Short mmCIF file of N, CA and C in Angstrom, two decimals:
data_model
loop_
_atom_site.label_atom_id
_atom_site.label_comp_id
_atom_site.label_asym_id
_atom_site.label_seq_id
_atom_site.Cartn_x
_atom_site.Cartn_y
_atom_site.Cartn_z
N UNK X 13 48.93 34.57 5.77
CA UNK X 13 49.23 33.07 5.61
C UNK X 13 49.57 31.34 4.05
N UNK X 14 50.51 31.21 3.72
CA UNK X 14 50.19 31.03 2.71
C UNK X 14 50.17 28.82 3.40
N UNK X 15 49.30 28.63 2.41
CA UNK X 15 48.83 27.44 2.10
C UNK X 15 49.04 26.08 1.39
N UNK X 16 50.05 25.39 1.85
CA UNK X 16 50.23 24.52 0.94
C UNK X 16 49.61 23.41 0.50
N UNK X 17 49.97 22.05 -0.56
CA UNK X 17 49.23 21.53 -0.67
C UNK X 17 48.13 19.64 -0.16
N UNK X 18 49.65 19.87 1.32
CA UNK X 18 48.85 19.13 2.10
C UNK X 18 47.72 19.71 2.78
N UNK X 19 48.17 20.83 3.13
CA UNK X 19 47.12 21.67 4.04
C UNK X 19 45.84 21.89 3.18
N UNK X 20 46.07 21.91 2.39
CA UNK X 20 44.75 22.30 1.21
C UNK X 20 43.46 20.95 1.38
N UNK X 21 44.38 19.64 1.09
CA UNK X 21 44.48 18.35 0.91
C UNK X 21 42.82 18.49 2.56
N UNK X 22 43.88 18.30 3.21
CA UNK X 22 42.81 17.79 4.49
C UNK X 22 41.91 18.85 4.95
N UNK X 23 41.52 19.93 4.55
CA UNK X 23 40.64 21.22 4.56
C UNK X 23 39.85 20.62 3.75
N UNK X 24 40.11 20.59 1.92
CA UNK X 24 39.37 19.60 1.76
C UNK X 24 38.81 19.01 2.06
N UNK X 25 39.16 17.52 2.54
CA UNK X 25 38.55 16.41 3.20
C UNK X 25 37.29 17.08 4.54
N UNK X 26 38.25 17.85 5.15
CA UNK X 26 37.48 17.57 6.23
C UNK X 26 35.95 18.33 5.86
N UNK X 27 35.97 19.76 5.01
CA UNK X 27 34.81 20.12 4.73
C UNK X 27 34.02 19.17 3.10
N UNK X 28 34.37 18.23 2.89
CA UNK X 28 33.63 17.64 2.93
C UNK X 28 32.54 16.82 3.67
N UNK X 29 33.36 15.76 4.95
CA UNK X 29 32.92 15.22 5.87
C UNK X 29 31.73 15.32 6.24
N UNK X 30 32.43 17.20 6.60
CA UNK X 30 31.17 18.36 7.36
C UNK X 30 29.96 18.61 6.48
N UNK X 31 30.07 18.48 5.40
CA UNK X 31 28.57 18.41 4.21
C UNK X 31 27.72 17.26 4.27
N UNK X 32 28.85 15.72 4.13
CA UNK X 32 28.03 15.10 4.31
C UNK X 32 27.11 14.14 5.44
N UNK X 33 27.94 14.75 6.56
CA UNK X 33 27.46 14.49 7.76
C UNK X 33 25.97 15.68 8.43
N UNK X 34 26.07 17.12 7.84
CA UNK X 34 25.53 17.94 8.08
C UNK X 34 23.81 17.46 6.99
N UNK X 35 24.18 16.44 5.87
CA UNK X 35 22.47 16.61 5.60
C UNK X 35 21.97 14.54 5.86
N UNK X 36 23.22 14.09 6.76
CA UNK X 36 22.42 12.67 7.28
C UNK X 36 21.40 12.56 8.95
N UNK X 37 22.75 14.03 9.38
CA UNK X 37 22.17 14.26 10.72
C UNK X 37 20.93 15.15 10.12
N UNK X 38 20.70 16.37 9.26
CA UNK X 38 19.33 16.71 8.47
C UNK X 38 18.76 15.86 8.58
N UNK X 39 18.92 15.04 7.82
CA UNK X 39 17.71 13.30 7.10
C UNK X 39 16.97 12.91 8.23
N UNK X 40 17.81 12.61 9.19
CA UNK X 40 17.36 11.32 10.22
C UNK X 40 16.38 12.95 11.49
N UNK X 41 16.74 13.42 11.74
CA UNK X 41 15.86 14.41 12.19
C UNK X 41 14.71 14.96 11.67
N UNK X 42 15.06 15.25 10.00
CA UNK X 42 13.00 15.63 9.93
C UNK X 42 12.39 14.34 9.65
N UNK X 43 10.74 14.76 10.19
CA UNK X 43 9.84 14.76 10.27
C UNK X 43 9.25 13.80 9.18
N UNK X 44 9.66 15.06 8.06
CA UNK X 44 8.84 14.35 7.05
C UNK X 44 9.43 13.44 6.03
N UNK X 45 10.41 12.44 6.51
CA UNK X 45 11.04 11.30 5.63
C UNK X 45 10.88 10.23 7.14
N UNK X 46 9.54 9.44 6.95
CA UNK X 46 9.10 8.88 7.97
C UNK X 46 10.54 7.05 7.44
N UNK X 47 10.48 7.45 8.32
CA UNK X 47 12.06 5.60 8.31
C UNK X 47 10.55 4.11 8.75
N UNK X 48 9.75 4.09 8.79
CA UNK X 48 9.56 3.32 9.49
C UNK X 48 9.08 1.89 8.57
N UNK X 49 8.65 0.82 9.00
CA UNK X 49 8.74 -0.16 8.33
C UNK X 49 6.93 0.07 7.50
N UNK X 50 6.68 -0.50 6.67
CA UNK X 50 5.34 -0.59 5.89
C UNK X 50 4.62 -1.40 6.73
N UNK X 51 4.60 -2.10 7.54
CA UNK X 51 3.70 -2.70 8.83
C UNK X 51 4.82 -2.97 9.91
N UNK X 52 4.04 -2.67 10.32
CA UNK X 52 4.58 -3.55 12.25
C UNK X 52 5.64 -4.47 12.41
N UNK X 53 4.38 -5.32 11.51
CA UNK X 53 4.95 -6.87 12.04
C UNK X 53 5.35 -6.97 10.70
N UNK X 54 6.64 -6.81 9.84
CA UNK X 54 7.47 -7.11 8.71
C UNK X 54 7.06 -8.15 8.23
N UNK X 55 8.39 -8.96 9.00
CA UNK X 55 8.46 -9.77 9.12
C UNK X 55 7.95 -11.59 9.00
N UNK X 56 6.43 -11.32 10.13
CA UNK X 56 5.64 -11.48 9.81
C UNK X 56 4.49 -11.57 9.15
N UNK X 57 4.88 -10.38 8.68
CA UNK X 57 3.38 -10.79 7.99
C UNK X 57 4.33 -11.39 6.13
N UNK X 58 6.03 -11.42 5.72
CA UNK X 58 5.97 -11.66 5.14
C UNK X 58 6.37 -13.60 5.01
N UNK X 59 5.87 -13.82 6.24
CA UNK X 59 5.24 -15.45 5.70
C UNK X 59 4.46 -15.87 5.45
N UNK X 60 2.81 -14.99 5.34
CA UNK X 60 1.75 -15.30 5.37
C UNK X 60 1.35 -15.10 2.86
N UNK X 61 2.68 -14.32 3.07
CA UNK X 61 2.53 -14.36 1.53
C UNK X 61 2.39 -14.67 0.75
N UNK X 62 2.73 -16.39 0.55
CA UNK X 62 2.40 -16.77 -0.12
C UNK X 62 1.08 -17.42 -0.39
N UNK X 63 0.38 -16.96 1.09
CA UNK X 63 -1.23 -17.87 1.64
C UNK X 63 -2.12 -16.37 0.11
N UNK X 64 -0.98 -15.43 0.39
CA UNK X 64 -1.65 -14.75 -0.86
C UNK X 64 -1.93 -14.02 -2.60
N UNK X 65 -0.44 -15.19 -3.00
CA UNK X 65 -0.12 -15.22 -3.60
C UNK X 65 -1.30 -16.55 -4.20
N UNK X 66 -1.13 -17.47 -2.73
CA UNK X 66 -2.16 -18.92 -3.90
C UNK X 66 -3.88 -18.89 -3.67
N UNK X 67 -4.62 -17.30 -3.02
CA UNK X 67 -5.12 -16.90 -2.46
C UNK X 67 -5.72 -15.76 -4.48
N UNK X 68 -4.06 -15.21 -4.40
CA UNK X 68 -4.77 -14.55 -5.43
C UNK X 68 -4.72 -15.79 -7.09
N UNK X 69 -4.27 -16.48 -7.27
CA UNK X 69 -4.10 -17.67 -8.73
C UNK X 69 -5.41 -18.20 -7.85
N UNK X 70 -6.03 -18.51 -7.15
CA UNK X 70 -7.15 -19.11 -7.28
C UNK X 70 -8.63 -18.68 -7.65
N UNK X 71 -8.28 -16.61 -7.43
CA UNK X 71 -9.31 -16.00 -7.83
C UNK X 71 -9.38 -15.93 -9.67
N UNK X 72 -8.08 -16.51 -10.13
CA UNK X 72 -7.89 -17.01 -11.69
C UNK X 72 -8.24 -16.92 -12.15
N UNK X 73 -8.14 -18.91 -10.58
CA UNK X 73 -8.63 -20.29 -11.87
C UNK X 73 -10.01 -20.35 -11.43
N UNK X 74 -10.98 -20.26 -10.95
CA UNK X 74 -12.39 -19.88 -10.83
C UNK X 74 -12.66 -18.92 -11.41
N UNK X 75 -11.67 -18.16 -12.06
CA UNK X 75 -12.69 -16.41 -13.34
C UNK X 75 -13.42 -15.87 -11.99
N UNK X 76 -13.03 -15.42 -10.91
CA UNK X 76 -13.91 -14.37 -10.93
C UNK X 76 -13.10 -13.39 -10.53
N UNK X 77 -12.83 -12.75 -10.68
CA UNK X 77 -11.97 -11.72 -11.20
C UNK X 77 -12.32 -10.32 -10.35
N UNK X 78 -12.86 -9.20 -9.48
CA UNK X 78 -13.11 -8.57 -9.94
C UNK X 78 -13.17 -7.40 -10.29
N UNK X 79 -14.08 -6.38 -11.04
CA UNK X 79 -13.29 -4.94 -12.00
C UNK X 79 -13.33 -3.42 -10.68
N UNK X 80 -12.35 -2.72 -11.30
CA UNK X 80 -12.60 -2.10 -10.42
C UNK X 80 -12.95 0.02 -11.41
N UNK X 81 -14.62 0.11 -10.90
CA UNK X 81 -14.53 1.66 -11.86
C UNK X 81 -14.43 3.08 -10.49
N UNK X 82 -13.98 3.63 -11.16
CA UNK X 82 -14.11 4.78 -10.07
C UNK X 82 -15.46 5.67 -10.88
N UNK X 83 -15.92 5.98 -9.81
CA UNK X 83 -17.20 7.37 -10.56
C UNK X 83 -17.88 7.81 -9.87
N UNK X 84 -18.80 8.91 -9.52
CA UNK X 84 -18.83 9.90 -9.35
C UNK X 84 -19.02 10.89 -7.52
N UNK X 85 -19.32 8.67 -7.29
CA UNK X 85 -19.17 9.14 -5.80
C UNK X 85 -18.34 8.05 -5.30
N UNK X 86 -17.25 7.36 -5.72
CA UNK X 86 -16.26 7.08 -5.50
C UNK X 86 -15.55 5.89 -6.13
N UNK X 87 -15.27 4.80 -5.56
CA UNK X 87 -14.61 4.01 -5.95
C UNK X 87 -15.34 2.67 -6.11
N UNK X 88 -15.76 1.76 -7.50
CA UNK X 88 -16.86 0.78 -7.51
C UNK X 88 -16.16 -0.45 -7.59
N UNK X 89 -16.67 -1.20 -6.57
CA UNK X 89 -15.60 -2.65 -6.01
C UNK X 89 -16.58 -3.95 -7.65
N UNK X 90 -16.99 -3.87 -8.37
CA UNK X 90 -18.22 -4.91 -9.01
C UNK X 90 -17.77 -5.96 -9.38
N UNK X 91 -18.53 -7.06 -8.00
CA UNK X 91 -18.31 -8.76 -8.42
C UNK X 91 -18.75 -9.28 -9.19
N UNK X 92 -17.63 -10.34 -9.88
CA UNK X 92 -18.26 -11.14 -10.82
C UNK X 92 -20.14 -11.56 -10.33
N UNK X 93 -20.56 -11.88 -12.01
CA UNK X 93 -21.71 -12.07 -12.17
C UNK X 93 -21.91 -13.87 -11.27
N UNK X 94 -21.01 -14.23 -12.17
CA UNK X 94 -21.63 -15.77 -12.02
C UNK X 94 -21.45 -16.40 -10.02
N UNK X 95 -21.50 -15.59 -9.71
CA UNK X 95 -21.67 -15.60 -7.96
C UNK X 95 -22.80 -15.14 -7.11
N UNK X 96 -23.45 -15.57 -6.13
CA UNK X 96 -24.22 -15.15 -5.19
C UNK X 96 -23.30 -14.38 -4.31
N UNK X 97 -23.97 -13.05 -4.13
CA UNK X 97 -22.59 -11.93 -3.38
C UNK X 97 -23.52 -12.26 -2.07
N UNK X 98 -24.55 -12.55 -2.03
CA UNK X 98 -25.61 -12.32 -0.43
C UNK X 98 -23.77 -13.52 0.72
N UNK X 99 -23.87 -14.37 -0.16
CA UNK X 99 -22.53 -15.41 0.10
C UNK X 99 -21.24 -14.81 0.75
N UNK X 100 -20.79 -13.57 0.26
CA UNK X 100 -20.00 -12.81 -0.20
C UNK X 100 -19.25 -12.55 1.74
N UNK X 101 -17.89 -12.53 2.55
CA UNK X 101 -17.21 -12.37 3.13
C UNK X 101 -15.99 -12.38 3.01
N UNK X 102 -15.83 -11.58 3.48
CA UNK X 102 -14.67 -10.57 3.47
C UNK X 102 -14.14 -9.58 4.12
N UNK X 103 -13.11 -8.27 3.91
CA UNK X 103 -12.00 -7.46 4.10
C UNK X 103 -12.15 -6.25 3.21
N UNK X 104 -11.74 -5.31 2.65
CA UNK X 104 -11.11 -4.48 2.05
C UNK X 104 -10.65 -3.41 2.49
N UNK X 105 -9.01 -3.48 1.97
CA UNK X 105 -8.65 -2.63 2.99
C UNK X 105 -7.88 -2.27 2.05
N UNK X 106 -7.59 -0.54 2.78
CA UNK X 106 -6.38 0.84 1.76
C UNK X 106 -5.56 1.43 2.23
N UNK X 107 -4.72 1.15 1.66
CA UNK X 107 -3.06 1.10 2.59
C UNK X 107 -2.63 2.30 1.86
N UNK X 108 -2.81 3.47 2.19
CA UNK X 108 -1.92 4.94 1.66
C UNK X 108 0.34 4.91 2.53
N UNK X 109 1.06 4.96 1.27
CA UNK X 109 1.64 4.52 0.99
C UNK X 109 2.38 5.49 2.01
N UNK X 110 2.33 7.05 1.50
CA UNK X 110 2.59 8.22 1.54
C UNK X 110 2.35 8.70 3.62
N UNK X 111 1.12 7.96 4.20
CA UNK X 111 0.91 8.59 5.32
C UNK X 111 -0.37 7.24 5.75
N UNK X 112 0.20 6.68 7.11
CA UNK X 112 0.15 5.82 7.73
C UNK X 112 -1.01 5.89 7.91
N UNK X 113 -1.67 7.19 8.09
CA UNK X 113 -2.61 7.78 9.21
C UNK X 113 -4.28 7.45 8.41
N UNK X 114 -4.26 7.87 7.61
CA UNK X 114 -5.12 7.88 6.21
C UNK X 114 -5.74 6.12 5.68
N UNK X 115 -4.49 4.42 6.11
CA UNK X 115 -5.41 3.35 6.04
C UNK X 115 -6.13 2.94 6.69
N UNK X 116 -7.11 3.08 6.38
CA UNK X 116 -8.27 2.36 6.66
C UNK X 116 -8.72 0.63 5.86
N UNK X 117 -9.63 -0.18 6.86
CA UNK X 117 -10.18 -0.98 6.53
C UNK X 117 -11.53 -1.36 6.57
N UNK X 118 -12.32 -2.40 5.96
CA UNK X 118 -13.92 -2.60 6.83
C UNK X 118 -13.82 -3.96 5.82
N UNK X 119 -15.67 -4.47 6.77
CA UNK X 119 -15.78 -5.86 6.38
C UNK X 119 -16.30 -5.13 4.95
N UNK X 120 -16.50 -6.99 4.34
CA UNK X 120 -17.70 -6.72 2.97
C UNK X 120 -19.11 -6.56 3.67
N UNK X 121 -19.41 -5.90 3.07
CA UNK X 121 -21.29 -4.96 3.41
C UNK X 121 -22.13 -5.41 2.43
N UNK X 122 -22.23 -5.96 1.41
CA UNK X 122 -22.92 -5.97 0.01
C UNK X 122 -24.45 -6.05 -0.14
N UNK X 123 -24.95 -5.29 -1.51
CA UNK X 123 -26.70 -5.60 -1.21
C UNK X 123 -26.93 -5.92 -2.24
N UNK X 124 -25.97 -5.45 -3.61
CA UNK X 124 -25.64 -6.54 -4.78
C UNK X 124 -24.24 -6.82 -4.78
N UNK X 125 -24.45 -6.98 -6.46
CA UNK X 125 -23.06 -7.19 -7.27
C UNK X 125 -21.65 -5.83 -7.28
N UNK X 126 -22.12 -5.07 -6.23
CA UNK X 126 -21.60 -3.72 -5.82
C UNK X 126 -21.26 -3.28 -4.67
N UNK X 127 -19.72 -2.66 -4.74
CA UNK X 127 -19.34 -1.82 -3.06
C UNK X 127 -18.82 -0.86 -3.98
N UNK X 128 -19.03 -0.40 -3.25
CA UNK X 128 -19.34 1.18 -3.54
C UNK X 128 -18.24 2.47 -2.33
N UNK X 129 -16.68 2.25 -2.15
CA UNK X 129 -15.93 3.14 -1.27
C UNK X 129 -16.04 4.73 -1.50
N UNK X 130 -16.75 5.23 -0.31
CA UNK X 130 -17.01 6.92 -1.37
C UNK X 130 -16.22 8.10 -1.08
N UNK X 131 -16.18 8.74 -1.94
CA UNK X 131 -14.70 9.28 -2.52
C UNK X 131 -14.30 10.08 -1.32
N UNK X 132 -15.62 10.37 -0.09
CA UNK X 132 -15.14 11.33 0.42
C UNK X 132 -14.18 11.20 1.81
N UNK X 133 -13.89 9.51 1.35
CA UNK X 133 -12.76 8.76 3.01
C UNK X 133 -11.44 8.91 1.68
N UNK X 134 -11.57 8.92 0.36
CA UNK X 134 -9.82 9.24 -0.81
C UNK X 134 -9.75 10.20 -1.25
N UNK X 135 -8.05 10.33 -0.65
CA UNK X 135 -7.76 11.53 -0.53
C UNK X 135 -7.24 11.40 -2.09
N UNK X 136 -6.71 12.04 -3.66
CA UNK X 136 -5.67 11.96 -4.34
C UNK X 136 -4.40 12.18 -3.53
N UNK X 137 -3.91 10.67 -4.76
CA UNK X 137 -2.24 10.80 -4.13
C UNK X 137 -3.42 8.16 -4.85
N UNK X 138 -1.43 8.30 -4.05
CA UNK X 138 -2.08 6.22 -4.48
C UNK X 138 -1.83 6.37 -3.21
N UNK X 139 -3.09 5.11 -3.66
CA UNK X 139 -3.68 3.76 -3.13
C UNK X 139 -3.29 2.53 -2.70
N UNK X 140 -3.36 1.63 -2.46
CA UNK X 140 -2.87 -0.09 -2.93
C UNK X 140 -4.47 -0.79 -1.95
N UNK X 141 -5.04 -1.01 -2.80
CA UNK X 141 -6.06 -1.91 -2.11
C UNK X 141 -6.20 -3.08 -2.32
N UNK X 142 -6.52 -4.26 -1.29
CA UNK X 142 -6.51 -5.40 -1.52
C UNK X 142 -7.93 -5.78 -0.72
N UNK X 143 -9.22 -6.37 -1.44
CA UNK X 143 -10.27 -6.84 -1.24
C UNK X 143 -10.31 -8.77 -1.04
N UNK X 144 -9.66 -9.39 0.23
CA UNK X 144 -9.79 -10.17 1.07
C UNK X 144 -10.98 -10.85 1.35
N UNK X 145 -11.19 -11.88 0.02
CA UNK X 145 -12.93 -12.22 0.15
C UNK X 145 -13.47 -13.62 0.67
N UNK X 146 -13.85 -14.04 0.29
CA UNK X 146 -14.31 -16.06 0.71
C UNK X 146 -16.16 -16.50 0.17
N UNK X 147 -15.43 -17.24 -0.39
CA UNK X 147 -17.01 -17.63 -1.05
C UNK X 147 -17.08 -19.15 -1.24
N UNK X 148 -18.14 -19.75 -0.52
CA UNK X 148 -17.97 -21.29 -0.38
C UNK X 148 -16.98 -21.55 0.24
N UNK X 149 -16.53 -21.79 0.33
CA UNK X 149 -14.85 -21.06 1.97
C UNK X 149 -14.20 -22.02 0.54
N UNK X 150 -13.89 -21.11 0.26
CA UNK X 150 -12.68 -20.33 -0.61
C UNK X 150 -12.20 -19.66 -1.31
N UNK X 151 -11.40 -19.00 -0.65
CA UNK X 151 -10.43 -17.67 -0.52
C UNK X 151 -9.98 -17.43 -2.14
N UNK X 152 -10.43 -16.20 -2.42
CA UNK X 152 -9.61 -14.91 -3.42
C UNK X 152 -9.07 -14.32 -2.76
N UNK X 153 -8.95 -13.39 -2.80
CA UNK X 153 -7.19 -12.47 -3.05
C UNK X 153 -7.79 -11.33 -4.89
N UNK X 154 -8.03 -9.55 -4.28
CA UNK X 154 -8.36 -9.05 -5.04
C UNK X 154 -7.25 -7.86 -4.93
N UNK X 155 -5.75 -7.23 -5.52
CA UNK X 155 -4.83 -6.29 -5.12
C UNK X 155 -4.57 -5.66 -6.54
N UNK X 156 -4.52 -4.23 -6.20
CA UNK X 156 -4.21 -3.49 -6.96
C UNK X 156 -3.72 -1.90 -6.09
N UNK X 157 -3.08 -1.74 -7.72
CA UNK X 157 -2.51 -0.52 -7.04
C UNK X 157 -2.86 1.07 -7.90
N UNK X 158 -3.66 2.22 -7.11
CA UNK X 158 -4.57 3.37 -8.37
C UNK X 158 -3.65 4.26 -7.51
N UNK X 159 -4.27 5.29 -8.38
CA UNK X 159 -3.96 6.70 -8.34
C UNK X 159 -5.08 7.54 -8.12
N UNK X 160 -5.53 7.80 -7.69
CA UNK X 160 -7.53 8.68 -7.10
C UNK X 160 -6.66 9.74 -7.65
#
């Protein structure tokens, strides 16, 4: 059987379309390719983004910037020395972009100017850390992306 050039072009188009459809269907059915939004209420969270910017700027203007250091026991957040740590309230949230089941948050409860996040809670990989805290009716925010 002889195939002319018109039939060859049609076969090539059908082959190419089939190839593309195979990969599109495969990626949509694969559980490893999770297509969820970062947060369930993404658009609602976007409205509060200006408050986060204001809180970050507030921390810089008042020179109350947190420091972070990795220790043998875990990740240590160091609050500035010029504030009374007993009056600090807020939350620490750790977000894992690759697996939402590893995300966790906890209230700030410190007995000195340091807060330790235990090593057993942090797996190797990328983490987005957000510390939202309040001191003397002023809101502050510390955000950092780390690879642990």
